[in-house]
Amino acid sequence: MSQLSKQDILKLARLARLRLSDVEVEKYQKELSAILGYVEHLDSVDTSGLTPTYQVSGLTNVVREDEIIDYGTSQEDLLKNVPIRDGAYVKVKRML
Amino acid sequence: MANWKTIAEEAADVASGTNSAIKNVEKALKLIEDNSEYQAIINVIKDRALYRAKEIDAKVAKGEKVGRLVGVPFIAKDNFLTYGSETTAASNILKGFEAPYQSTAINKLEAEGAICVAKANLDAFAHGGSTENSDFFVTKNPLDKTRVAGGSSGGSAAAVALGLAPFALGSDTGGSIRQPSSFCGVVGLKPTYGLVSRSGVVAMASSTDVIGPITTSVQDAALVLDVMSGTDPLDSTTIVRNNQPYTVYKQPNTPKIGVIKEYMDEGVDPEVKKVIEEAIQRLKNAGAKIEYVSLPSLPLALAVYYIVVPAEVSSNLSRYDGQRFGFSDGTAVNLDDSYELSRSRGFGAEAKRRIMIGTHVLSSGYYDAYYKKAQTVRTKLCQEFTSVFEKVDYLLGPVVPEVAFKIGANSEDPLKMYLVDIMTVASNLVGVPAISVPAGTAQGMPVGIQLIAPQQHDLDLLQLAKWYEETR
């Protein structure tokens, strides 16, 4: 299970929206296989009767009123880091 | 280097007019400049810091009420959003990013009169244990420039060890406050999960990330925690803090301390082990009851960590898409191309590595075998911590099995680098507070002991740590 093929790496890269060079594909194939090989020993651990822990402080469903709070941040502040803008719009490249 | 008095003394000097905020800020900026060879700092916050210092001094002159940290400069890891400088998380994808708001932790410190003067280096996005994964440069260990300062909060720990400011802030996802603190010979506190708001801190792994102080003494760490902790409407994962102030010191009464067998067995450098054994002896002489305890699932913690954390990393880093903020590749012809090129050119090798591991362990067909299995073994770990804390009040062990390694020694082998975290990740996975306190030296380099307490026993942990500090 831990041996990843070149194809696996390319598939993962595509899922994660990363484009890799041939050198990177080869490097990650080796490294990711080694890392997955290391974590694989969890397979043999007996976890019968146990449920997963996703949260450790015991908080559940923290809710608040849906209200507007003014934090003094302007629209311009929020938009100043946008790479391509058209006024108050975030501009993106065409889809196709 | 004793460039500064304790934080409380520094604040008292400014409040009384013996010293001024402006002098403190100028002193810190000069120290930062004079020590630039260590590359602990990414950006200084000069204009805003000087402006705030003037405001504070004017308040003091008018006799207005001032805060507990009045005029005290500090340095924040560069994954804290701050006004007055870029926030880069040491990554190319965030280079030039100017945060539109500031982290709650820094707002709370500022409300008490503290002044952020600089942003410290880290492994990009806090992925690493040596700052060698910084997209910009490697921080050098203040005690030996050929060695790493540790990581990921390496710049913060080096800054405090160099005395650039009285304290610094770090973040700890799997040891990133404690490990560099051990490597640089300073105090590093990882509080209980949820005790300090993470609003405005670049997210790495949301189920284990905590933020905390790096200082030269336990009482300084207690003061900073006291100011920063508590619930925050902007971070729904924050918990209600202890009613008592973290700053009140009461000597522990014959505390029961469990030495973690799994951490003292093989794989620990003999000189490091000797330092830890001396620390145990000191605590024993001071009246602590010492016993050796076993948490059989501890050797699995690192594997759990390197499944759970990359999974959360891959999710948290999906927001860097080149469209709304951060680096965007201008050559892309369509949107999909823009995502791929921006992310591929903006992320460094380690971020890509973790994103892909995370994507793999969360992908359909592998989710149960990796992610769900790891989270279930995490339950086992949590249960073992709960039951060991029925027998002892605290746990003790090394922070890292070795001293600061040479720059480049582990950088060719990512798995070897991950193994450096072997004694720190468990506290993050179960959410308990842990602290690294200087304990001695091995091969001429600092060694810290790690003290661990149950969740929300941060005050007890600080008291034990101070008690230990006093035995030295």
Coordinates of C-alpha atoms in Angstrom, one line a residue:
Chain A
M1 CA 0.0 0.0 0.0
S2 CA 2.8 2.4 0.8
Q3 CA 4.5 2.2 -2.6
L4 CA 3.2 5.1 -4.7
S5 CA 3.6 5.1 -8.4
K6 CA 4.4 8.0 -10.6
Q7 CA 0.8 8.0 -11.7
D8 CA -0.3 8.2 -8.0
I9 CA 1.9 11.2 -7.5
L10 CA 0.5 12.9 -10.6
K11 CA -3.0 12.2 -9.5
L12 CA -2.4 13.6 -6.0
A13 CA -0.8 16.7 -7.4
R14 CA -3.8 17.2 -9.6
L15 CA -6.2 16.8 -6.7
A16 CA -4.2 19.3 -4.7
R17 CA -3.9 21.7 -7.7
L18 CA -0.1 21.4 -7.8
R19 CA 1.9 21.1 -11.0
L20 CA 5.1 19.2 -10.6
S21 CA 8.2 18.9 -12.7
D22 CA 9.5 15.5 -13.6
V23 CA 12.3 15.9 -11.0
E24 CA 9.7 16.7 -8.4
V25 CA 7.5 13.7 -9.3
E26 CA 10.5 11.4 -8.9
K27 CA 11.5 13.0 -5.6
Y28 CA 8.0 12.9 -4.1
Q29 CA 7.4 9.4 -5.2
K30 CA 10.4 8.3 -3.1
E31 CA 9.8 10.6 -0.2
L32 CA 6.0 10.1 0.2
S33 CA 6.5 6.3 -0.1
A34 CA 9.0 6.4 2.7
I35 CA 6.7 8.5 4.9
L36 CA 3.7 6.4 4.2
G37 CA 5.8 3.3 4.9
Y38 CA 6.7 4.8 8.3
V39 CA 3.1 5.6 9.3
E40 CA 1.9 2.2 8.1
H41 CA 2.7 0.4 11.4
L42 CA -0.6 1.8 12.8
D43 CA -2.3 -0.9 10.7
S44 CA -1.5 -3.5 13.2
V45 CA -2.7 -1.6 16.3
D46 CA -5.8 -3.0 17.9
T47 CA -8.4 -0.2 18.0
S48 CA -11.5 -2.4 18.3
G49 CA -14.3 -0.7 20.3
L50 CA -12.7 2.7 20.0
T51 CA -14.1 5.7 18.1
P52 CA -11.9 8.4 16.4
T53 CA -11.0 11.6 18.3
Y54 CA -11.3 14.7 16.1
Q55 CA -11.5 17.3 18.9
V56 CA -9.7 17.1 22.2
S57 CA -11.1 19.9 24.4
G58 CA -14.7 18.5 24.5
L59 CA -16.3 21.6 23.0
T60 CA -19.3 21.0 20.7
N61 CA -21.4 23.2 18.6
V62 CA -20.3 26.6 19.7
V63 CA -22.9 29.0 18.4
R64 CA -23.3 32.8 18.5
E65 CA -25.9 35.4 17.4
D66 CA -25.8 36.2 13.7
E67 CA -25.1 39.8 14.0
I68 CA -23.0 42.5 12.5
I69 CA -20.0 43.6 14.5
D70 CA -17.9 46.5 13.3
Y71 CA -14.2 45.7 13.6
G72 CA -13.2 48.9 11.9
T73 CA -11.8 47.2 8.8
S74 CA -12.7 48.9 5.6
Q75 CA -13.6 47.3 2.3
E76 CA -10.4 48.7 0.9
D77 CA -8.3 47.0 3.7
L78 CA -9.9 43.7 2.9
L79 CA -9.4 44.1 -0.9
K80 CA -5.8 45.5 -0.8
N81 CA -4.2 42.1 -1.1
V82 CA -6.3 40.9 -4.1
P83 CA -4.0 40.1 -7.1
I84 CA -6.3 41.3 -9.9
R85 CA -9.1 43.7 -9.1
D86 CA -11.7 45.5 -11.0
G87 CA -13.0 48.1 -8.5
A88 CA -14.5 46.2 -5.6
Y89 CA -14.5 43.0 -7.6
V90 CA -12.0 40.2 -7.4
K91 CA -11.1 39.4 -11.0
V92 CA -10.1 35.9 -12.0
K93 CA -9.0 34.3 -15.3
R94 CA -11.6 32.8 -17.6
M95 CA -12.8 29.3 -16.8
L96 CA -11.9 27.7 -20.1
Chain B
M1 CA 22.4 37.5 27.6
A2 CA 20.8 39.8 30.2
N3 CA 19.8 42.7 28.0
W4 CA 16.5 42.9 29.8
K5 CA 15.1 42.6 33.3
T6 CA 12.0 40.5 33.9
I7 CA 8.9 41.6 32.0
A8 CA 7.2 42.8 35.1
E9 CA 10.3 44.9 36.1
E10 CA 10.6 46.3 32.6
A11 CA 6.9 47.4 32.7
A12 CA 7.3 48.9 36.2
D13 CA 10.3 50.9 35.0
V14 CA 8.2 52.4 32.1
A15 CA 5.2 53.0 34.4
S16 CA 7.3 54.8 37.0
G17 CA 9.1 56.9 34.4
T18 CA 12.5 55.4 35.2
N19 CA 12.6 54.2 31.6
S20 CA 10.5 54.9 28.6
A21 CA 8.7 52.9 25.9
I22 CA 10.6 54.7 23.2
K23 CA 14.0 53.8 24.7
N24 CA 12.9 50.2 24.9
V25 CA 11.8 50.1 21.3
E26 CA 14.9 51.8 20.1
K27 CA 17.0 49.4 22.2
A28 CA 15.2 46.4 20.7
L29 CA 15.6 47.7 17.1
K30 CA 19.3 48.3 17.7
L31 CA 19.8 44.8 19.1
I32 CA 17.9 43.3 16.2
E33 CA 20.2 45.2 13.8
D34 CA 23.4 44.3 15.6
N35 CA 22.4 40.6 15.6
S36 CA 21.2 40.3 12.0
E37 CA 23.9 37.7 11.3
Y38 CA 21.7 35.1 13.2
Q39 CA 18.8 35.7 10.8
A40 CA 16.2 35.4 13.4
I41 CA 14.1 38.2 12.1
I42 CA 12.2 38.5 8.8
N43 CA 10.7 42.0 9.2
V44 CA 10.9 44.8 11.7
I45 CA 7.9 46.9 12.7
K46 CA 9.6 50.2 13.1
D47 CA 7.2 53.0 12.4
R48 CA 4.2 51.6 14.1
A49 CA 6.3 50.5 17.1
L50 CA 7.8 54.0 17.5
Y51 CA 4.4 55.6 17.1
R52 CA 2.9 53.4 19.8
A53 CA 5.8 53.9 22.1
K54 CA 5.3 57.7 21.9
E55 CA 1.6 57.3 22.6
I56 CA 2.4 55.1 25.6
D57 CA 5.0 57.5 27.0
A58 CA 2.6 60.4 26.6
K59 CA 0.0 58.4 28.6
V60 CA 2.6 57.7 31.3
A61 CA 3.6 61.4 31.4
K62 CA -0.1 62.4 31.9
G63 CA -0.5 60.0 34.7
E64 CA -3.1 57.9 32.9
K65 CA -3.7 54.3 33.8
V66 CA -1.3 52.0 31.9
G67 CA -1.3 48.2 31.4
R68 CA 0.7 45.3 32.9
L69 CA 3.1 45.1 29.9
V70 CA 3.5 48.9 29.4
G71 CA 6.4 49.7 27.1
V72 CA 7.6 46.1 26.9
P73 CA 8.8 45.2 23.3
F74 CA 8.2 41.7 22.0
I75 CA 8.7 39.7 18.8
A76 CA 6.0 37.6 17.1
K77 CA 6.6 34.6 14.9
D78 CA 5.8 35.7 11.3
N79 CA 2.6 33.5 11.2
F80 CA 0.8 36.0 13.5
L81 CA -1.1 38.7 11.5
T82 CA 0.2 42.1 12.6
Y83 CA -0.3 45.7 11.6
G84 CA 2.7 47.6 10.5
S85 CA 4.5 44.9 8.5
E86 CA 4.0 42.1 6.1
T87 CA 2.9 38.7 7.4
T88 CA 4.6 36.0 5.3
A89 CA 4.6 32.8 7.4
A90 CA 8.2 32.6 5.9
S91 CA 6.5 31.6 2.6
N92 CA 6.9 32.9 -0.9
I93 CA 3.1 32.6 -1.4
L94 CA 2.5 35.2 1.3
K95 CA 5.4 37.5 0.5
G96 CA 4.1 41.0 0.5
F97 CA 0.9 40.2 2.3
E98 CA -0.4 43.0 4.5
A99 CA -2.9 41.7 7.0
P100 CA -6.1 43.6 7.1
Y101 CA -6.6 42.7 10.8
Q102 CA -4.4 41.7 13.7
S103 CA -4.3 38.5 15.7
T104 CA -6.3 38.5 19.0
A105 CA -3.2 37.4 21.0
I106 CA -1.3 40.5 19.8
N107 CA -4.3 42.8 20.4
K108 CA -4.5 41.5 24.0
L109 CA -0.8 42.1 24.5
E110 CA -1.1 45.6 23.0
A111 CA -4.1 46.4 25.2
E112 CA -1.7 45.9 28.2
G113 CA 0.9 48.2 26.6
A114 CA 3.3 45.7 25.0
I115 CA 4.8 46.7 21.6
C116 CA 5.5 44.3 18.8
V117 CA 8.8 45.3 17.2
A118 CA 9.5 42.5 14.7
K119 CA 8.4 39.3 13.0
A120 CA 10.5 36.2 13.5
N121 CA 11.6 33.5 11.1
L122 CA 10.0 30.1 11.0
D123 CA 9.8 27.0 8.7
A124 CA 7.4 28.2 6.0
F125 CA 3.8 27.7 7.4
A126 CA 5.5 26.3 10.5
H127 CA 6.2 23.0 8.7
G128 CA 9.5 21.8 10.1
G129 CA 11.8 21.6 13.1
S130 CA 14.8 23.7 12.1
T131 CA 13.7 26.9 10.1
E132 CA 15.6 25.3 7.2
N133 CA 12.2 25.1 5.5
S134 CA 11.8 28.9 5.6
D135 CA 11.5 30.1 2.0
F136 CA 13.8 33.0 2.9
F137 CA 16.8 32.0 5.1
V138 CA 17.9 29.7 7.9
T139 CA 18.1 31.0 11.5
K140 CA 21.4 30.2 13.2
N141 CA 21.6 28.9 16.8
P142 CA 22.8 31.8 19.1
L143 CA 25.2 29.4 20.8
D144 CA 26.7 27.9 17.7
K145 CA 26.2 29.4 14.3
T146 CA 26.8 26.2 12.5
R147 CA 23.8 24.6 14.2
V148 CA 20.0 25.1 13.8
A149 CA 18.0 27.1 16.2
G150 CA 15.2 24.5 16.0
G151 CA 11.8 25.0 14.7
S152 CA 9.4 25.8 13.6
S153 CA 9.5 28.8 16.0
G154 CA 13.3 29.0 15.6
G155 CA 13.4 32.7 14.9
S156 CA 11.4 33.4 18.1
A157 CA 13.5 31.2 20.3
A158 CA 16.8 32.5 18.9
A159 CA 15.5 36.1 19.3
V160 CA 14.8 35.5 23.0
A161 CA 18.1 33.6 23.5
L162 CA 19.9 36.6 21.9
G163 CA 18.0 39.0 24.1
L164 CA 16.6 41.0 21.3
A165 CA 13.4 41.5 23.2
P166 CA 12.1 40.3 26.6
F167 CA 9.8 37.8 25.1
A168 CA 8.5 36.3 21.8
L169 CA 5.5 34.5 20.6
G170 CA 5.5 31.1 18.9
S171 CA 3.0 28.5 17.7
D172 CA 3.2 24.8 18.6
T173 CA 1.5 22.2 16.4
G174 CA 3.8 19.3 17.3
G175 CA 6.6 20.8 19.3
S176 CA 7.3 24.1 17.5
I177 CA 7.6 26.2 20.7
R178 CA 9.2 23.6 23.0
Q179 CA 11.8 22.1 20.6
P180 CA 13.5 25.4 19.6
S181 CA 13.3 26.6 23.2
S182 CA 15.2 23.4 24.2
F183 CA 17.8 24.0 21.4
C184 CA 18.3 27.7 22.3
G185 CA 18.2 27.4 26.1
V186 CA 15.0 29.4 26.8
V187 CA 11.6 28.7 28.3
G188 CA 8.9 27.7 25.9
L189 CA 5.3 27.1 26.9
K190 CA 2.7 25.2 24.9
P191 CA -0.6 25.9 26.7
T192 CA -3.7 23.7 26.9
Y193 CA -5.4 23.4 23.5
G194 CA -7.9 26.2 23.2
L195 CA -6.6 28.4 26.0
V196 CA -5.2 31.1 23.7
S197 CA -7.2 32.4 20.7
R198 CA -5.7 31.5 17.4
S199 CA -7.7 34.2 15.5
G200 CA -5.3 35.9 13.2
V201 CA -2.6 33.2 13.3
V202 CA -1.9 31.4 10.0
A203 CA -3.6 28.0 10.4
M204 CA -1.5 24.8 10.1
A205 CA -3.4 21.9 11.8
S206 CA -6.5 23.2 13.5
S207 CA -6.9 20.2 15.9
T208 CA -3.4 20.6 17.4
D209 CA -2.3 24.3 16.8
V210 CA -1.7 26.3 20.0
I211 CA 0.1 29.5 20.5
G212 CA 2.3 30.5 23.5
P213 CA 5.2 32.5 24.8
I214 CA 9.0 32.0 24.6
T215 CA 10.8 33.7 27.5
T216 CA 13.9 33.6 29.6
S217 CA 12.0 32.6 32.8
V218 CA 8.9 30.7 33.9
Q219 CA 7.4 33.8 35.6
D220 CA 7.7 35.8 32.4
A221 CA 5.9 33.0 30.5
A222 CA 3.2 33.0 33.2
L223 CA 2.6 36.7 32.8
V224 CA 2.4 36.6 29.0
L225 CA 0.0 33.6 29.2
D226 CA -2.1 35.4 31.8
V227 CA -2.6 38.4 29.3
M228 CA -3.2 36.3 26.2
S229 CA -5.5 33.5 27.4
G230 CA -9.3 33.3 27.5
T231 CA -12.3 33.0 25.3
D232 CA -12.5 35.0 22.1
P233 CA -15.6 35.4 20.0
L234 CA -13.4 35.3 16.9
D235 CA -12.1 31.8 17.8
S236 CA -14.9 29.4 18.6
T237 CA -12.4 26.7 19.8
T238 CA -11.2 28.8 22.8
I239 CA -12.0 27.5 26.2
V240 CA -12.9 29.3 29.5
R241 CA -9.6 30.0 31.4
N242 CA -8.7 29.3 35.0
N243 CA -10.1 31.9 37.4
Q244 CA -6.8 32.3 39.2
P245 CA -4.1 34.4 37.7
Y246 CA -1.3 32.3 36.1
T247 CA 1.2 34.7 37.8
V248 CA 0.6 33.7 41.4
Y249 CA 3.3 31.3 42.5
K250 CA 2.5 28.7 45.1
Q251 CA 5.2 26.1 45.7
P252 CA 3.9 22.6 44.8
N253 CA 3.5 20.3 47.7
T254 CA 5.2 16.9 47.2
P255 CA 4.1 16.7 43.6
K256 CA 3.9 13.3 42.0
I257 CA 5.9 13.2 38.8
G258 CA 5.9 10.4 36.3
V259 CA 9.0 10.0 34.3
I260 CA 7.9 8.7 30.9
K261 CA 9.7 5.4 30.3
E262 CA 9.2 5.5 26.6
Y263 CA 11.1 8.8 26.4
M264 CA 14.0 7.6 28.6
D265 CA 14.7 4.4 26.8
E266 CA 16.7 4.0 23.7
G267 CA 17.3 6.7 21.2
V268 CA 18.1 9.4 23.6
D269 CA 21.6 10.9 23.4
P270 CA 23.5 9.7 26.5
E271 CA 24.5 13.2 27.5
V272 CA 21.0 14.5 27.1
K273 CA 19.8 11.6 29.2
K274 CA 22.3 12.5 31.9
V275 CA 20.9 16.1 32.1
I276 CA 17.4 14.8 32.4
E277 CA 18.4 12.4 35.2
E278 CA 20.1 15.2 37.0
A279 CA 16.9 17.2 36.7
I280 CA 14.9 14.3 38.2
Q281 CA 17.4 14.0 41.1
R282 CA 17.0 17.8 41.8
L283 CA 13.2 17.5 41.9
K284 CA 13.5 14.4 44.1
N285 CA 15.8 16.3 46.5
A286 CA 13.3 19.2 46.6
G287 CA 10.6 16.8 47.7
A288 CA 8.9 15.5 44.6
K289 CA 7.7 11.9 44.5
I290 CA 9.2 10.4 41.3
E291 CA 8.0 7.2 39.7
Y292 CA 8.5 5.7 36.2
V293 CA 5.3 5.4 34.2
S294 CA 4.5 3.9 30.8
L295 CA 2.2 5.1 28.1
P296 CA 2.4 2.1 25.7
S297 CA 0.9 3.9 22.7
L298 CA 3.5 6.8 22.8
P299 CA 5.7 5.2 20.2
L300 CA 2.7 5.4 17.8
A301 CA 2.2 9.2 18.3
L302 CA 4.5 10.3 15.6
A303 CA 2.8 8.1 13.0
V304 CA -0.6 9.4 14.1
Y305 CA 0.8 13.0 13.9
Y306 CA 2.1 12.6 10.4
I307 CA -1.2 11.5 9.2
V308 CA -3.5 13.8 11.1
V309 CA -1.4 17.0 10.6
P310 CA -0.8 16.7 6.9
A311 CA -4.5 16.0 6.4
E312 CA -5.4 19.2 8.2
V313 CA -2.5 21.1 6.5
S314 CA -3.8 20.1 3.0
S315 CA -7.2 21.4 4.0
N316 CA -6.0 24.7 5.6
L317 CA -3.6 25.4 2.7
S318 CA -6.3 25.1 0.1
R319 CA -7.2 28.7 0.6
Y320 CA -4.0 29.8 -1.1
D321 CA -5.4 29.7 -4.6
G322 CA -3.8 32.8 -6.1
Q323 CA -7.1 34.6 -6.5
R324 CA -8.0 36.6 -3.3
F325 CA -4.6 37.2 -1.7
G326 CA -1.0 36.0 -1.8
F327 CA 1.1 35.2 -4.8
S328 CA -0.7 34.9 -8.1
D329 CA 1.0 33.7 -11.3
G330 CA 0.4 36.3 -14.0
T331 CA 1.2 33.9 -16.9
A332 CA -1.8 31.6 -16.4
V333 CA -4.3 31.4 -19.3
N334 CA -7.3 30.2 -17.4
L335 CA -8.6 29.8 -13.8
D336 CA -7.5 26.2 -13.3
D337 CA -4.1 27.1 -14.7
S338 CA -3.9 30.0 -12.3
Y339 CA -4.6 27.8 -9.3
E340 CA -2.0 25.3 -10.3
L341 CA 0.8 27.7 -11.3
S342 CA 0.2 30.0 -8.3
R343 CA 0.3 27.1 -5.8
S344 CA 3.2 25.3 -7.5
R345 CA 5.4 28.4 -7.7
G346 CA 4.2 29.9 -4.3
F347 CA 4.6 26.8 -2.1
G348 CA 8.0 25.4 -1.0
A349 CA 9.0 21.8 -1.1
E350 CA 7.8 20.9 2.4
A351 CA 4.4 22.5 2.0
K352 CA 3.9 20.5 -1.2
R353 CA 5.0 17.4 0.5
R354 CA 2.5 17.8 3.3
I355 CA -0.3 18.8 1.0
M356 CA 0.2 15.7 -1.0
I357 CA 0.4 13.4 2.0
G358 CA -2.7 15.0 3.4
T359 CA -4.5 14.7 0.1
H360 CA -3.6 11.0 0.0
V361 CA -4.7 10.1 3.5
L362 CA -8.0 11.9 3.0
S363 CA -8.7 10.6 -0.5
S364 CA -11.5 8.1 -0.9
G365 CA -10.2 4.5 -0.6
Y366 CA -7.5 5.5 1.8
Y367 CA -9.4 7.6 4.3
D368 CA -10.4 4.7 6.6
A369 CA -7.0 3.0 6.4
Y370 CA -5.0 6.2 7.2
Y371 CA -6.9 9.1 8.6
K372 CA -9.7 7.4 10.5
K373 CA -7.3 4.8 11.8
A374 CA -4.9 7.5 13.0
Q375 CA -7.7 9.4 14.7
T376 CA -8.7 6.2 16.5
V377 CA -5.2 5.5 17.7
R378 CA -5.3 9.1 18.9
T379 CA -8.2 8.0 21.2
K380 CA -6.0 5.3 22.6
L381 CA -3.3 7.9 23.4
C382 CA -5.9 10.2 25.0
Q383 CA -7.1 7.4 27.2
E384 CA -3.6 6.5 28.3
F385 CA -2.9 10.1 29.3
T386 CA -6.1 10.2 31.2
S387 CA -5.3 7.1 33.1
V388 CA -1.7 8.0 33.8
F389 CA -2.9 11.4 35.3
E390 CA -4.9 9.4 37.8
K391 CA -1.7 8.1 39.2
V392 CA 0.6 11.1 38.9
D393 CA 0.2 14.9 38.8
Y394 CA 2.8 15.6 36.1
L395 CA 4.8 13.9 33.4
L396 CA 8.5 14.5 32.7
G397 CA 10.9 13.6 29.9
P398 CA 13.3 15.2 27.5
V399 CA 11.9 17.6 24.9
V400 CA 14.1 16.3 22.1
P401 CA 16.3 13.2 22.2
E402 CA 19.3 15.3 21.0
V403 CA 20.8 18.8 21.1
A404 CA 20.6 21.3 18.2
F405 CA 21.9 19.5 15.1
K406 CA 24.2 21.0 12.4
I407 CA 22.5 23.0 9.7
G408 CA 21.9 20.7 6.7
A409 CA 22.3 17.5 8.8
N410 CA 18.7 16.4 8.3
S411 CA 17.5 18.4 5.4
E412 CA 18.0 15.7 2.7
D413 CA 15.8 13.2 4.4
P414 CA 12.3 14.5 5.4
L415 CA 11.5 11.4 7.4
K416 CA 14.6 11.9 9.5
M417 CA 13.6 15.5 10.1
Y418 CA 10.1 14.3 11.3
L419 CA 11.7 12.0 13.9
V420 CA 13.0 15.1 15.7
D421 CA 9.4 15.7 16.9
I422 CA 9.1 12.2 18.5
M423 CA 8.8 13.5 22.1
T424 CA 6.7 16.6 21.5
V425 CA 3.8 15.6 19.3
A426 CA 1.8 13.5 21.8
S427 CA 1.0 16.6 24.0
N428 CA -0.5 18.3 20.9
L429 CA -2.5 15.2 19.9
V430 CA -4.1 15.0 23.4
G431 CA -4.3 18.7 24.0
V432 CA -2.4 18.9 27.3
P433 CA -0.1 21.7 28.3
A434 CA 3.7 21.2 28.2
I435 CA 6.7 23.3 28.8
S436 CA 10.4 23.2 28.0
V437 CA 12.6 24.6 30.8
P438 CA 16.4 24.8 30.5
A439 CA 18.0 22.0 32.4
G440 CA 21.7 21.9 31.4
T441 CA 24.0 21.3 28.5
A442 CA 25.2 18.4 26.4
Q443 CA 28.1 18.7 24.0
G444 CA 28.1 22.4 25.0
M445 CA 24.6 23.0 23.7
P446 CA 21.4 23.6 25.8
V447 CA 19.1 20.8 26.8
G448 CA 15.5 21.4 28.1
I449 CA 13.4 19.2 30.2
Q450 CA 9.8 18.8 29.3
L451 CA 7.1 18.9 31.9
I452 CA 3.5 18.0 31.0
A453 CA 0.3 18.4 33.0
P454 CA -3.4 17.4 32.4
Q455 CA -5.6 19.7 30.2
Q456 CA -6.4 23.1 31.9
H457 CA -3.7 22.5 34.6
D458 CA -1.5 25.3 33.1
L459 CA -1.2 27.0 36.4
D460 CA 0.0 23.9 38.1
L461 CA 2.4 23.3 35.3
L462 CA 3.9 26.8 35.6
Q463 CA 4.2 26.3 39.3
L464 CA 6.1 23.1 38.9
A465 CA 8.3 24.6 36.2
K466 CA 9.2 27.5 38.4
W467 CA 9.8 25.2 41.3
Y468 CA 12.2 23.2 39.1
E469 CA 13.8 26.4 37.9
E470 CA 14.6 27.4 41.5
T471 CA 16.4 24.1 42.1
R472 CA 19.0 25.1 39.5

